[in-house]
mmCIF file of C-alpha atoms in Angstrom:
data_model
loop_
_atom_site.group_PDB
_atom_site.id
_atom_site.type_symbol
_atom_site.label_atom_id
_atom_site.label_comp_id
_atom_site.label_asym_id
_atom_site.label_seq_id
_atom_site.Cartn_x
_atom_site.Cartn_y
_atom_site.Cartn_z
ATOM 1 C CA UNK A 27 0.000 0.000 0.000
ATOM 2 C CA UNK A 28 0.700 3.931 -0.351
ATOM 3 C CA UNK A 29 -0.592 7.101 1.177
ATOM 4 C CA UNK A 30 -0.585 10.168 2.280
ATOM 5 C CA UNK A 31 -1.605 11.970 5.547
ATOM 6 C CA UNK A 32 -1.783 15.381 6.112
ATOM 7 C CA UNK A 33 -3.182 18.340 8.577
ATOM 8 C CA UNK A 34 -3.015 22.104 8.154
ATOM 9 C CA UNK A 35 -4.184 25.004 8.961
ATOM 10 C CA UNK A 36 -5.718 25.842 5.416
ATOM 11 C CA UNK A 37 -8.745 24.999 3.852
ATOM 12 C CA UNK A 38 -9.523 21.669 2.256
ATOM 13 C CA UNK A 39 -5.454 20.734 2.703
ATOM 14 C CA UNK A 40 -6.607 16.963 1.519
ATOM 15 C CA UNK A 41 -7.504 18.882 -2.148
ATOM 16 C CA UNK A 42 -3.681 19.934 -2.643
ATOM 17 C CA UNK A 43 -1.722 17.775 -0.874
ATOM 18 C CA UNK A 44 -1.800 14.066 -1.448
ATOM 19 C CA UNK A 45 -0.730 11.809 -4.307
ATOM 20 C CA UNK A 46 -0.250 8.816 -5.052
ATOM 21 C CA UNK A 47 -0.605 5.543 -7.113
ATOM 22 C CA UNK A 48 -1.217 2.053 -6.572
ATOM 23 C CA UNK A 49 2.255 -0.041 -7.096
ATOM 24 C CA UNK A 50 4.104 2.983 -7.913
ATOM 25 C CA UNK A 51 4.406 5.614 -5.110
ATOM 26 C CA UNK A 52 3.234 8.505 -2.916
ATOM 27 C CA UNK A 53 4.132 11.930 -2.498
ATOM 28 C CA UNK A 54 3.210 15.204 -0.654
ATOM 29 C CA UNK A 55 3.153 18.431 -2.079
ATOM 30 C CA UNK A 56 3.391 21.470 0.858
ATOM 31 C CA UNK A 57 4.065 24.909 1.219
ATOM 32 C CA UNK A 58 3.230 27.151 -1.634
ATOM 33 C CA UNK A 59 1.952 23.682 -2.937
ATOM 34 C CA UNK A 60 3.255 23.161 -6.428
ATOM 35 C CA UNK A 61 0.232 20.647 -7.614
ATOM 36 C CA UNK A 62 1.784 19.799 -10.487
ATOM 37 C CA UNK A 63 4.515 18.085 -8.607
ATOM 38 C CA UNK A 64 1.565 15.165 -7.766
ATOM 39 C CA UNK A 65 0.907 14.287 -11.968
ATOM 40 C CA UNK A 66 4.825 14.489 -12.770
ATOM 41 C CA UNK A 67 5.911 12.701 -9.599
ATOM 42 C CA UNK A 68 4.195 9.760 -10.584
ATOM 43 C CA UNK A 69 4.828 9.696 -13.735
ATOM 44 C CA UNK A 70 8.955 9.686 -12.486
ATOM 45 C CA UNK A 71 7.854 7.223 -10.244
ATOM 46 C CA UNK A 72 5.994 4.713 -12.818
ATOM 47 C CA UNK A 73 9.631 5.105 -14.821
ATOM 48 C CA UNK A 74 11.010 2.966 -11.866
ATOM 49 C CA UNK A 75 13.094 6.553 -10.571
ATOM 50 C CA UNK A 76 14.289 6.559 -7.116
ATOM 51 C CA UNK A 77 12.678 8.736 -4.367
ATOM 52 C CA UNK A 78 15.268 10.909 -4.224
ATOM 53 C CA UNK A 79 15.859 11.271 -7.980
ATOM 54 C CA UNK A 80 12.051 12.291 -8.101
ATOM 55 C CA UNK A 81 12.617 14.948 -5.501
ATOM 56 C CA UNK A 82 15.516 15.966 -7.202
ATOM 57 C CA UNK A 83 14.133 16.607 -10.791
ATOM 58 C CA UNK A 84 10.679 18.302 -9.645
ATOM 59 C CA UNK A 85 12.863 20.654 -7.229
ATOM 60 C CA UNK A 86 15.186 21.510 -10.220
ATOM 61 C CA UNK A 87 13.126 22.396 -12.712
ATOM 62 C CA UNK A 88 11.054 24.767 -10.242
ATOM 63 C CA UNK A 89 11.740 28.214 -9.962
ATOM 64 C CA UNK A 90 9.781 28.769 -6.979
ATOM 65 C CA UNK A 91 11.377 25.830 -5.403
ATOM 66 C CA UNK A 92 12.604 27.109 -2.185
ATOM 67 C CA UNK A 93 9.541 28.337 -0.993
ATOM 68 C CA UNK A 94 8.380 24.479 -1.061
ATOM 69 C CA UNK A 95 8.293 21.344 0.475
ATOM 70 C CA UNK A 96 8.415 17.711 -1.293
ATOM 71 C CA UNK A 97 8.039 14.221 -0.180
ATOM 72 C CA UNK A 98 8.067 11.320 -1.954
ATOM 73 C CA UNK A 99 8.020 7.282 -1.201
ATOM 74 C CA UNK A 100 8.483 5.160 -4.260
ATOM 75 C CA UNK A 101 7.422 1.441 -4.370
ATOM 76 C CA UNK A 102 10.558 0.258 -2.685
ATOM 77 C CA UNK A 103 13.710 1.843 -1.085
ATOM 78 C CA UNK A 104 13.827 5.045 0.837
ATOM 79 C CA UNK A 105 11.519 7.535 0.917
ATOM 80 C CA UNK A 106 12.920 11.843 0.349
ATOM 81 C CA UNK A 107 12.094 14.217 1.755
ATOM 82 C CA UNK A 108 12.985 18.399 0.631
ATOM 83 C CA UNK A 109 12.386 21.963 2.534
ATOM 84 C CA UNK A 110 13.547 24.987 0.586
ATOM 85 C CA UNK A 111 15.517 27.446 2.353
ATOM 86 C CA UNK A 112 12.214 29.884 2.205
ATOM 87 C CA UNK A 113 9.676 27.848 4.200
ATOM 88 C CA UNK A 114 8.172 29.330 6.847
ATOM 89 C CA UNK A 115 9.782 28.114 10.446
ATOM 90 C CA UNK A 116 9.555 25.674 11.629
ATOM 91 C CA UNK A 117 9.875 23.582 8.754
ATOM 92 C CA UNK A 118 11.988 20.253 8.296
ATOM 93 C CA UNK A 119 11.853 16.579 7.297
ATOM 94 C CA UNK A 120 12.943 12.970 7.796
ATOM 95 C CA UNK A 121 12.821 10.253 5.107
ATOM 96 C CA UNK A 122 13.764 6.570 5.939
ATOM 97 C CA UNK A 123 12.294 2.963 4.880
ATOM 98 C CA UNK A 124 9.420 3.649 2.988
ATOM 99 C CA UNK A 125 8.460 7.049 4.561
ATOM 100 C CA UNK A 126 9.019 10.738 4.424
ATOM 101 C CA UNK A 127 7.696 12.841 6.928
ATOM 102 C CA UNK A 128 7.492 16.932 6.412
ATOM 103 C CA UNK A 129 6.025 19.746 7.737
ATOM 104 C CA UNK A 130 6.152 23.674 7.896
ATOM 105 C CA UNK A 131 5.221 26.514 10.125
ATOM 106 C CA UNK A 132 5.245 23.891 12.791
ATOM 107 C CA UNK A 133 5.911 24.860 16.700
ATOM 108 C CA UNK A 134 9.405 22.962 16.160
ATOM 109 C CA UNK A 135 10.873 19.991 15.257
ATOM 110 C CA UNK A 136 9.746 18.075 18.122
ATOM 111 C CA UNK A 137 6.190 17.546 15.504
ATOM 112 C CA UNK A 138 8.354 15.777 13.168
ATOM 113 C CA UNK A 139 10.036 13.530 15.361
ATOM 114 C CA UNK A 140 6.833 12.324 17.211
ATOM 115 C CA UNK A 141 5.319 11.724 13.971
ATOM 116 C CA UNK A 142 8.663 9.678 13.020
ATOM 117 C CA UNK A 143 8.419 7.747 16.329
ATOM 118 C CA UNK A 144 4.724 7.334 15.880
ATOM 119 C CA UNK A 145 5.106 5.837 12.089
ATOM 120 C CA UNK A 146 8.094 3.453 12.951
ATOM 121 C CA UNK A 147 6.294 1.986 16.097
ATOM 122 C CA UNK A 148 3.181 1.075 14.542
ATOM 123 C CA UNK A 149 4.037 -1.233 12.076
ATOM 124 C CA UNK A 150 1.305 -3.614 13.326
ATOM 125 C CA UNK A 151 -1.408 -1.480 12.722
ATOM 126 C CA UNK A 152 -4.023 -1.789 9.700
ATOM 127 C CA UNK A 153 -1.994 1.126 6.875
ATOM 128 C CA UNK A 154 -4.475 4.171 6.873
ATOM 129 C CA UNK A 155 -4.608 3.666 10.952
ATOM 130 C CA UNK A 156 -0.422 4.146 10.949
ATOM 131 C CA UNK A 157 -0.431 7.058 8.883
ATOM 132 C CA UNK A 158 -3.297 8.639 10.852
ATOM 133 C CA UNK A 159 -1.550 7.816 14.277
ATOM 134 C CA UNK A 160 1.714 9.147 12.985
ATOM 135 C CA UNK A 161 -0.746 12.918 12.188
ATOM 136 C CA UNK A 162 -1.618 12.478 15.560
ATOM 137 C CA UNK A 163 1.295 12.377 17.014
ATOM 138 C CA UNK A 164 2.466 15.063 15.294
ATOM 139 C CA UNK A 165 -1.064 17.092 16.372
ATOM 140 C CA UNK A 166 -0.220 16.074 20.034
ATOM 141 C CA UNK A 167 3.668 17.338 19.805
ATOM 142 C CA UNK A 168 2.109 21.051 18.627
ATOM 143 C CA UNK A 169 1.413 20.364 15.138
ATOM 144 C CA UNK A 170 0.530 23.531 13.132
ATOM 145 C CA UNK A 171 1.854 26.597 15.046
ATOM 146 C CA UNK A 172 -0.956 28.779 13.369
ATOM 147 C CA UNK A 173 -4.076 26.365 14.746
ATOM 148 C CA UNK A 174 -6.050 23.434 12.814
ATOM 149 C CA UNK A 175 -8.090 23.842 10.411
ATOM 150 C CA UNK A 176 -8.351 20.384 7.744
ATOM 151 C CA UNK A 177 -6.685 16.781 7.499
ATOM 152 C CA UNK A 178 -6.843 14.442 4.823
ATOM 153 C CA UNK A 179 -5.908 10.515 4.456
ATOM 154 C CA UNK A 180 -5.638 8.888 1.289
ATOM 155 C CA UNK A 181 -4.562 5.149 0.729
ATOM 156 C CA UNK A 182 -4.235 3.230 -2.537
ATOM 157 C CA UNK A 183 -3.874 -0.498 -3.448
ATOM 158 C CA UNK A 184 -3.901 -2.333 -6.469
ATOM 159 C CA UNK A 185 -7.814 -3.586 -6.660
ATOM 160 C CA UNK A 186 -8.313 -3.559 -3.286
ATOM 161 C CA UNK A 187 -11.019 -0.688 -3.262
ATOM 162 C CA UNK A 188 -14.570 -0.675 -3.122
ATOM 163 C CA UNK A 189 -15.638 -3.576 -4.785
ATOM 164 C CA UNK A 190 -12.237 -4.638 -5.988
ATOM 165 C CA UNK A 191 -13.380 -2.127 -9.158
ATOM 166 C CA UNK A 192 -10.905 0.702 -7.729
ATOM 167 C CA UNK A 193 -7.123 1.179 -6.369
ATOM 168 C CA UNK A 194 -8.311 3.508 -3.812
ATOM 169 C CA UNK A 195 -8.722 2.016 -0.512
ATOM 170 C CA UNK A 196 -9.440 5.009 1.775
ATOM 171 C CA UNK A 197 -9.737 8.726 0.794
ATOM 172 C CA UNK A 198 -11.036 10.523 3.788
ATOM 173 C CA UNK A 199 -11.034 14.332 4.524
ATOM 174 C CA UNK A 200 -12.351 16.945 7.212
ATOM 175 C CA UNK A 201 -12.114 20.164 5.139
ATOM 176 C CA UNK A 202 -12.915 22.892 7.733
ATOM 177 C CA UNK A 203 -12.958 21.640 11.903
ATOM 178 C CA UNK A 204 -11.689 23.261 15.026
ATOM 179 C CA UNK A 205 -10.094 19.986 15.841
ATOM 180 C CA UNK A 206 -9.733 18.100 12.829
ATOM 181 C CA UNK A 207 -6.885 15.149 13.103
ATOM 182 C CA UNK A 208 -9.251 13.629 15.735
ATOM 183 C CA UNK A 209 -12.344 14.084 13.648
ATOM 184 C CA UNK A 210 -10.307 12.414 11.038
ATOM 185 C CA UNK A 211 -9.985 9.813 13.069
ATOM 186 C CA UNK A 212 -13.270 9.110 13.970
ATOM 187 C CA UNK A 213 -14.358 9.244 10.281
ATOM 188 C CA UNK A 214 -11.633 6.028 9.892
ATOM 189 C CA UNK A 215 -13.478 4.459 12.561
ATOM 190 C CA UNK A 216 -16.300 4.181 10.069
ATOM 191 C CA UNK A 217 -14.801 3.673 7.148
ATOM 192 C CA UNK A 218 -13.314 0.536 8.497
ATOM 193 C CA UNK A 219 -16.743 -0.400 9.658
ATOM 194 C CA UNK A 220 -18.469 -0.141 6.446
ATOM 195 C CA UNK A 221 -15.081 -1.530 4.093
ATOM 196 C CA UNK A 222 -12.889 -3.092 5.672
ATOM 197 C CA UNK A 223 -12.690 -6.910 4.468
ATOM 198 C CA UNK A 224 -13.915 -8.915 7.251
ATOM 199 C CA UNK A 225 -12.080 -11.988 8.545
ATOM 200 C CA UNK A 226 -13.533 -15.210 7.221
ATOM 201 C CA UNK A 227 -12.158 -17.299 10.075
ATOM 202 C CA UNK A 228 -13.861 -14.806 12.454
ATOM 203 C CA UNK A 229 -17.239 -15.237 10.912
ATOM 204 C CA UNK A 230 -20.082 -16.203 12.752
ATOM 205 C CA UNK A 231 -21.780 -19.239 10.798
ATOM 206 C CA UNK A 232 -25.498 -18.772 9.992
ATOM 207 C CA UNK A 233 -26.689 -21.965 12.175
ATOM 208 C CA UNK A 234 -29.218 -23.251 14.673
ATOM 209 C CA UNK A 235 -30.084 -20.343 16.765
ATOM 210 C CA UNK A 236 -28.332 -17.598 15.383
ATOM 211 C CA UNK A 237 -29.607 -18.406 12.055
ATOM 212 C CA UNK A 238 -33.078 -18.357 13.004
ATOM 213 C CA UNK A 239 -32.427 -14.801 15.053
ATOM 214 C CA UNK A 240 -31.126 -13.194 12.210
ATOM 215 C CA UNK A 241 -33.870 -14.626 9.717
ATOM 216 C CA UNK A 242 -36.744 -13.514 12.068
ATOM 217 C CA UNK A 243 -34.728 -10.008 12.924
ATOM 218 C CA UNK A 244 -34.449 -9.529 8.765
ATOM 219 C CA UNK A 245 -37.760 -9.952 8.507
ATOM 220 C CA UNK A 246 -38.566 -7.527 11.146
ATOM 221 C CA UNK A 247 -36.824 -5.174 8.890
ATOM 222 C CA UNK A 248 -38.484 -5.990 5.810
ATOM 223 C CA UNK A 249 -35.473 -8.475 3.956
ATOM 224 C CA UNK A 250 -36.736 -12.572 3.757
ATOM 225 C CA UNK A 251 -35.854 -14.835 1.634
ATOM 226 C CA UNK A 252 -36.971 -18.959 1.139
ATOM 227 C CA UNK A 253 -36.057 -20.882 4.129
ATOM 228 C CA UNK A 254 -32.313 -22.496 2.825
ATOM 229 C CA UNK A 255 -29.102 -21.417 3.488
ATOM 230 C CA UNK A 256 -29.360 -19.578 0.180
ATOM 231 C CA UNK A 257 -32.057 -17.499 0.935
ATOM 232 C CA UNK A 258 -30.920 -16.270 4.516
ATOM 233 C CA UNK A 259 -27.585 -15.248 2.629
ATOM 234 C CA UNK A 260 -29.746 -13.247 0.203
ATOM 235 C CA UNK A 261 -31.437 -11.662 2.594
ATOM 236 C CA UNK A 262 -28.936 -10.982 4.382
ATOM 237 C CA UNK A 263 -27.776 -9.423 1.265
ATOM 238 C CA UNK A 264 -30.485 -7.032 0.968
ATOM 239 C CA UNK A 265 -30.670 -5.648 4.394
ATOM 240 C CA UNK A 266 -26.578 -5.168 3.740
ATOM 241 C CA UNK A 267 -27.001 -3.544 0.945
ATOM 242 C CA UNK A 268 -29.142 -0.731 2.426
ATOM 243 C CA UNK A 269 -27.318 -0.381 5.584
ATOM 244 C CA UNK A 270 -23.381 -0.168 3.315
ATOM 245 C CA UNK A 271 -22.097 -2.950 5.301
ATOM 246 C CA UNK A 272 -22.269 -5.325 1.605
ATOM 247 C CA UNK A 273 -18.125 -4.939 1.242
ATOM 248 C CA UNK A 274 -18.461 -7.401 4.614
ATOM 249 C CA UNK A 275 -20.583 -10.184 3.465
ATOM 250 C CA UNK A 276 -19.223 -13.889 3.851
ATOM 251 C CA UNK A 277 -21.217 -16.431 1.948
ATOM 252 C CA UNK A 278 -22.886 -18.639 5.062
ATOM 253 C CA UNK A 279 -21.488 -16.566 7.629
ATOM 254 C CA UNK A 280 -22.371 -13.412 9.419
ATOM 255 C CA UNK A 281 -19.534 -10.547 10.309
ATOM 256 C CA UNK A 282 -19.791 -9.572 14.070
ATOM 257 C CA UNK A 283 -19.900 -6.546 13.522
ATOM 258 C CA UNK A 284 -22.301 -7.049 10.831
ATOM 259 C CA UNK A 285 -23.990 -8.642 13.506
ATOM 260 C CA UNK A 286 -23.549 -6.064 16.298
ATOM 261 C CA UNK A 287 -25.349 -3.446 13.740
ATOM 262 C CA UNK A 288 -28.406 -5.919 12.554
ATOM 263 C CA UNK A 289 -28.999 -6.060 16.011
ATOM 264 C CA UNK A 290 -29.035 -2.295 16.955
ATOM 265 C CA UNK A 291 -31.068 -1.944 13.639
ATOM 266 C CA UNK A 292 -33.652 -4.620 15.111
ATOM 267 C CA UNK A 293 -34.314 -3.322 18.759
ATOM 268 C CA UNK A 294 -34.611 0.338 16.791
ATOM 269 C CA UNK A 295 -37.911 -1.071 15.610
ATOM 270 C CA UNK A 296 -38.984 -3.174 17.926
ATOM 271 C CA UNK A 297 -40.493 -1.447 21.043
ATOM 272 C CA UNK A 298 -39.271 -2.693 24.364
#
């Protein structure tokens, strides 16, 4: 996977910043944004060119280059990372395995280390949660010296976006929020609700007893189907379908947190 995640204080910030590309790359575009560094950077980066080779050619052939900021993580290798000598202070950068972390008019470099720390120490987390826990981080150490305002994430993967018809995974943004990084957050609590893939092994299976509470709660809710296995996964199917919860269907089996949400749906409409 790639992505970007960003927070400002500027409008929309998740409209200029991010780029990337499934199997190719990421990069950020900041300060005095140049947004055609996101279309060319890719393009380097589809070529097979090096992190720092992409940050190197965009910079050079930019006259306004040291009023910006670049970084870039290619498919493999090292991520770079660039701050012209006209950013507004604080403003500064680390790049290592498959990351590059920047940021200007911060309160100090103590932003860009926590969001290092943050990044390198969750490796075990799901992608989008890592890059939004490494914002955070950053938030928490001062962040923007100037206030919040937006934050963006955006993740890519090769077919493994809604319906396996896209490369985009997660593209989440809170354009305009006193507080946004956490709001951000709490928006990725849904999203993971609604698409993440659920875990076949941890599926419930449609059986005895819970089979028969889920068929009569369906019904409840106006979703039957003919009394088979078949017919509870349709309507099952249905019910999904309305509530966005389809991208966590398992043939024969029921999500729990499918599950958890059928229920709340149920005793919504059933009086007590």
């Amino acid at each position: 996977m790639h992505g970007v995640a960003v927070a400002s204080k500027f409008l929309a910030v998740g409209s200029a910043v991010p780029a990337a590309e499934a199997n190719v790359g990421a990069l950020a575009t900041q300060s005095y944004a140049n947004l055609a560094y996101g279309p060319q950077g890719l393009a380097l980066l589809r070529t097979g060119t090096a992190a720092a080779d992409v940050v190197a050619g965009l910079t050079a052939a930019d006259p306004g280059r040291e009023t910006r900021q670049l970084g870039v993580v290619a498919a493999t290798g090292d991520g770079a990372t660039y701050t012209g000598s006209g950013c507004h202070a604080f403003a500064g950068g680390v790049a290592g395995d498959g990351y590059a972390i920047q940021g200007n008019i911060l309160t100090g470099r103590a932003v860009v280390e926590a969001m290092e720390r943050a990044w390198r120490n969750g490796a075990e987390l799901p992608f989008a949660r890592r890059l939004v826990g490494a914002l955070a981080a950053g938030d928490s150490a001062g962040g923007d010296s100037r206030g919040r305002q937006s934050a963006a994430v955006f993740v890519v993967a090769k077919g493994q976006g809604y319906g396996g018809t896209s490369d985009i995974v997660c593209d989440l943004r809170i354009d305009d929020h006193p507080d946004p990084v956490p709001e951000l957050g709490r928006l990725l609590d849904l999203h993971s609700l609604y698409f993440d893939k659920p875990d076949s092994a941890a599926a419930l299976p449609l059986q005895g007893d819970l089979a028969t509470e889920v068929r009569a709660g369906l019904a409840v809710l106006g979703h039957t189907g003919d009394d088979t296995p078949g017919g509870l996964d349709a309507a099952l199917g249905s019910w999904a379908g309305v509530a966005n919860l389809e991208e966590r269907m398992v043939p024969g089996k029921i999500d729990p947190l499918v599950l958890g949400q059928l229920r709340t749906e149920i005793a919504a409409v059933i009086p007590s």
